[in-house]
C-alpha cells in the first residue's frame, strides 16, 4: 500500500490519525475511490459509512477498541456527524458509564437525552 495515497485519502475524506487506529486502511482507500468517482462529494457521507461499517463489523467491544471508536467520534468536526457517531456508540449494550458521561455534553440534544436516559436506567438497576 502506498502511504502517500493513504495520506491523500485521509486528507480528502477529512479523516484524522484516529481513523488509522482501527486498521481500516483498505476500506479508507476504497471510500476514497468512491469519493473521487461519485457525484456525491460530501466527505462526511463517506466518513459516516466507514464508521457504521467498522462498528457493524466489530464483534466484541473491549475498552481499547471502544476507546478508539469514541476517539474517532469525539474528533469529528461536523457536529451532526459527531452526534450520530456518539449516538451509535452510547446505545451499544454495556457501554460503560464513563463513556456515557463523556458523550452527553459533546453531541446534540438527542445524544444528551439518550445518554441521560441510559444513565438513569443504570442507576435504577443498581438499586
PDB file of C-alpha atoms in Angstrom:
ATOM      1  CA  UNK A   1       0.000   0.000   0.000  1.00  0.00           C
ATOM      2  CA  UNK A   2       1.271   3.411  -0.971  1.00  0.00           C
ATOM      3  CA  UNK A   3       1.453   5.579   2.149  1.00  0.00           C
ATOM      4  CA  UNK A   4       1.113   8.711   0.019  1.00  0.00           C
ATOM      5  CA  UNK A   5      -2.201   7.507  -1.421  1.00  0.00           C
ATOM      6  CA  UNK A   6      -3.436   6.697   2.099  1.00  0.00           C
ATOM      7  CA  UNK A   7      -2.394  10.151   3.239  1.00  0.00           C
ATOM      8  CA  UNK A   8      -4.233  11.703   0.267  1.00  0.00           C
ATOM      9  CA  UNK A   9      -7.304   9.584   1.004  1.00  0.00           C
ATOM     10  CA  UNK A  10      -7.348  10.661   4.645  1.00  0.00           C
ATOM     11  CA  UNK A  11      -6.973  14.295   3.686  1.00  0.00           C
ATOM     12  CA  UNK A  12      -9.703  14.206   1.025  1.00  0.00           C
ATOM     13  CA  UNK A  13     -12.090  12.297   3.298  1.00  0.00           C
ATOM     14  CA  UNK A  14     -11.370  14.526   6.296  1.00  0.00           C
ATOM     15  CA  UNK A  15     -10.003  11.648   8.381  1.00  0.00           C
ATOM     16  CA  UNK A  16      -7.524  12.209  11.183  1.00  0.00           C
ATOM     17  CA  UNK A  17      -4.988   9.810  12.684  1.00  0.00           C
ATOM     18  CA  UNK A  18      -7.649   8.252  14.946  1.00  0.00           C
ATOM     19  CA  UNK A  19      -9.111   6.537  11.890  1.00  0.00           C
ATOM     20  CA  UNK A  20      -5.883   4.661  11.267  1.00  0.00           C
ATOM     21  CA  UNK A  21      -6.119   3.090  14.731  1.00  0.00           C
ATOM     22  CA  UNK A  22      -8.913   0.761  13.636  1.00  0.00           C
ATOM     23  CA  UNK A  23      -6.856  -0.881  10.897  1.00  0.00           C
ATOM     24  CA  UNK A  24      -9.110   0.132   8.028  1.00  0.00           C
ATOM     25  CA  UNK A  25      -6.547   1.305   5.502  1.00  0.00           C
ATOM     26  CA  UNK A  26      -8.046  -0.720   2.616  1.00  0.00           C
ATOM     27  CA  UNK A  27     -11.564   0.499   3.419  1.00  0.00           C
ATOM     28  CA  UNK A  28     -10.317   4.091   3.573  1.00  0.00           C
ATOM     29  CA  UNK A  29      -8.720   3.734   0.151  1.00  0.00           C
ATOM     30  CA  UNK A  30     -11.917   2.200  -1.199  1.00  0.00           C
ATOM     31  CA  UNK A  31     -14.037   5.039   0.222  1.00  0.00           C
ATOM     32  CA  UNK A  32     -11.613   7.498  -1.322  1.00  0.00           C
ATOM     33  CA  UNK A  33     -12.008   5.887  -4.731  1.00  0.00           C
ATOM     34  CA  UNK A  34     -15.775   6.189  -4.362  1.00  0.00           C
ATOM     35  CA  UNK A  35     -15.478   9.837  -3.361  1.00  0.00           C
ATOM     36  CA  UNK A  36     -13.360  10.603  -6.404  1.00  0.00           C
ATOM     37  CA  UNK A  37     -15.662   8.825  -8.844  1.00  0.00           C
ATOM     38  CA  UNK A  38     -19.102   9.653  -7.404  1.00  0.00           C
ATOM     39  CA  UNK A  39     -21.206  12.748  -7.868  1.00  0.00           C
ATOM     40  CA  UNK A  40     -21.595  12.966  -4.058  1.00  0.00           C
ATOM     41  CA  UNK A  41     -18.546  14.917  -2.912  1.00  0.00           C
ATOM     42  CA  UNK A  42     -19.643  15.304   0.721  1.00  0.00           C
ATOM     43  CA  UNK A  43     -16.751  13.707   2.606  1.00  0.00           C
ATOM     44  CA  UNK A  44     -18.834  13.389   5.784  1.00  0.00           C
ATOM     45  CA  UNK A  45     -21.108  10.897   3.999  1.00  0.00           C
ATOM     46  CA  UNK A  46     -18.127   8.649   3.398  1.00  0.00           C
ATOM     47  CA  UNK A  47     -16.874   9.064   6.978  1.00  0.00           C
ATOM     48  CA  UNK A  48     -20.319   8.028   8.227  1.00  0.00           C
ATOM     49  CA  UNK A  49     -20.353   4.926   6.014  1.00  0.00           C
ATOM     50  CA  UNK A  50     -16.855   3.983   7.145  1.00  0.00           C
ATOM     51  CA  UNK A  51     -17.785   4.440  10.788  1.00  0.00           C
ATOM     52  CA  UNK A  52     -21.036   2.462  10.553  1.00  0.00           C
ATOM     53  CA  UNK A  53     -19.352  -0.346   8.630  1.00  0.00           C
ATOM     54  CA  UNK A  54     -16.439  -0.549  11.063  1.00  0.00           C
ATOM     55  CA  UNK A  55     -18.799  -0.501  14.024  1.00  0.00           C
ATOM     56  CA  UNK A  56     -21.048  -3.115  12.468  1.00  0.00           C
ATOM     57  CA  UNK A  57     -18.191  -5.488  11.803  1.00  0.00           C
ATOM     58  CA  UNK A  58     -16.870  -5.241  15.355  1.00  0.00           C
ATOM     59  CA  UNK A  59     -17.792  -8.487  17.075  1.00  0.00           C
ATOM     60  CA  UNK A  60     -16.783  -7.661  20.625  1.00  0.00           C
ATOM     61  CA  UNK A  61     -16.084  -4.309  22.207  1.00  0.00           C
ATOM     62  CA  UNK A  62     -13.183  -4.143  24.588  1.00  0.00           C
ATOM     63  CA  UNK A  63     -12.297  -0.969  26.437  1.00  0.00           C
ATOM     64  CA  UNK A  64      -9.440  -0.442  23.947  1.00  0.00           C
ATOM     65  CA  UNK A  65     -11.487  -0.660  20.774  1.00  0.00           C
ATOM     66  CA  UNK A  66     -14.397   1.235  22.327  1.00  0.00           C
ATOM     67  CA  UNK A  67     -11.916   3.988  23.160  1.00  0.00           C
ATOM     68  CA  UNK A  68     -10.757   4.023  19.512  1.00  0.00           C
ATOM     69  CA  UNK A  69     -14.308   4.500  18.243  1.00  0.00           C
ATOM     70  CA  UNK A  70     -15.038   7.201  20.815  1.00  0.00           C
ATOM     71  CA  UNK A  71     -11.810   8.966  19.795  1.00  0.00           C
ATOM     72  CA  UNK A  72     -12.983   8.992  16.194  1.00  0.00           C
ATOM     73  CA  UNK A  73     -16.402  10.337  17.157  1.00  0.00           C
ATOM     74  CA  UNK A  74     -15.070  12.959  19.547  1.00  0.00           C
ATOM     75  CA  UNK A  75     -12.566  14.233  16.987  1.00  0.00           C
ATOM     76  CA  UNK A  76     -15.241  14.671  14.309  1.00  0.00           C
ATOM     77  CA  UNK A  77     -15.612  18.359  13.419  1.00  0.00           C
ATOM     78  CA  UNK A  78     -19.032  18.037  11.784  1.00  0.00           C
ATOM     79  CA  UNK A  79     -21.461  18.290  14.738  1.00  0.00           C
ATOM     80  CA  UNK A  80     -24.349  16.361  13.152  1.00  0.00           C
ATOM     81  CA  UNK A  81     -21.980  13.554  12.172  1.00  0.00           C
ATOM     82  CA  UNK A  82     -20.300  13.591  15.605  1.00  0.00           C
ATOM     83  CA  UNK A  83     -23.711  13.361  17.243  1.00  0.00           C
ATOM     84  CA  UNK A  84     -24.725  10.437  15.017  1.00  0.00           C
ATOM     85  CA  UNK A  85     -21.494   8.619  15.828  1.00  0.00           C
ATOM     86  CA  UNK A  86     -21.883   9.236  19.553  1.00  0.00           C
ATOM     87  CA  UNK A  87     -25.494   8.071  19.448  1.00  0.00           C
ATOM     88  CA  UNK A  88     -24.453   4.816  17.776  1.00  0.00           C
ATOM     89  CA  UNK A  89     -21.835   4.254  20.464  1.00  0.00           C
ATOM     90  CA  UNK A  90     -23.941   5.038  23.505  1.00  0.00           C
ATOM     91  CA  UNK A  91     -26.738   2.669  22.517  1.00  0.00           C
ATOM     92  CA  UNK A  92     -24.350  -0.277  22.391  1.00  0.00           C
ATOM     93  CA  UNK A  93     -25.098  -2.807  25.084  1.00  0.00           C
ATOM     94  CA  UNK A  94     -22.883  -2.390  28.123  1.00  0.00           C
ATOM     95  CA  UNK A  95     -21.381   0.936  27.150  1.00  0.00           C
ATOM     96  CA  UNK A  96     -19.512   1.936  30.316  1.00  0.00           C
ATOM     97  CA  UNK A  97     -20.878   4.805  32.385  1.00  0.00           C
ATOM     98  CA  UNK A  98     -17.711   6.862  31.845  1.00  0.00           C
ATOM     99  CA  UNK A  99     -18.348   6.932  28.078  1.00  0.00           C
ATOM    100  CA  UNK A 100     -21.969   7.960  28.544  1.00  0.00           C
ATOM    101  CA  UNK A 101     -20.844  10.825  30.748  1.00  0.00           C
ATOM    102  CA  UNK A 102     -18.191  11.800  28.199  1.00  0.00           C
ATOM    103  CA  UNK A 103     -20.575  11.674  25.224  1.00  0.00           C
ATOM    104  CA  UNK A 104     -23.560  13.513  26.705  1.00  0.00           C
ATOM    105  CA  UNK A 105     -22.240  17.094  26.551  1.00  0.00           C
ATOM    106  CA  UNK A 106     -20.407  16.651  23.250  1.00  0.00           C
ATOM    107  CA  UNK A 107     -23.247  15.648  20.974  1.00  0.00           C
ATOM    108  CA  UNK A 108     -26.518  17.311  20.132  1.00  0.00           C
ATOM    109  CA  UNK A 109     -29.574  17.396  22.384  1.00  0.00           C
ATOM    110  CA  UNK A 110     -30.741  13.896  21.402  1.00  0.00           C
ATOM    111  CA  UNK A 111     -27.358  12.400  22.363  1.00  0.00           C
ATOM    112  CA  UNK A 112     -27.552  14.083  25.752  1.00  0.00           C
ATOM    113  CA  UNK A 113     -31.127  12.913  26.286  1.00  0.00           C
ATOM    114  CA  UNK A 114     -30.309   9.324  25.299  1.00  0.00           C
ATOM    115  CA  UNK A 115     -27.176   9.229  27.461  1.00  0.00           C
ATOM    116  CA  UNK A 116     -29.103  10.694  30.398  1.00  0.00           C
ATOM    117  CA  UNK A 117     -31.882   8.109  29.944  1.00  0.00           C
ATOM    118  CA  UNK A 118     -29.391   5.235  29.880  1.00  0.00           C
ATOM    119  CA  UNK A 119     -27.599   6.627  32.935  1.00  0.00           C
ATOM    120  CA  UNK A 120     -30.916   6.928  34.793  1.00  0.00           C
ATOM    121  CA  UNK A 121     -31.766   3.339  33.880  1.00  0.00           C
ATOM    122  CA  UNK A 122     -28.357   2.186  35.103  1.00  0.00           C
ATOM    123  CA  UNK A 123     -28.947   3.997  38.375  1.00  0.00           C
ATOM    124  CA  UNK A 124     -32.368   2.359  38.800  1.00  0.00           C
ATOM    125  CA  UNK A 125     -30.981  -1.101  38.071  1.00  0.00           C
ATOM    126  CA  UNK A 126     -28.269  -0.537  40.645  1.00  0.00           C
ATOM    127  CA  UNK A 127     -30.839  -0.102  43.433  1.00  0.00           C
TER     128      UNK A 127
END
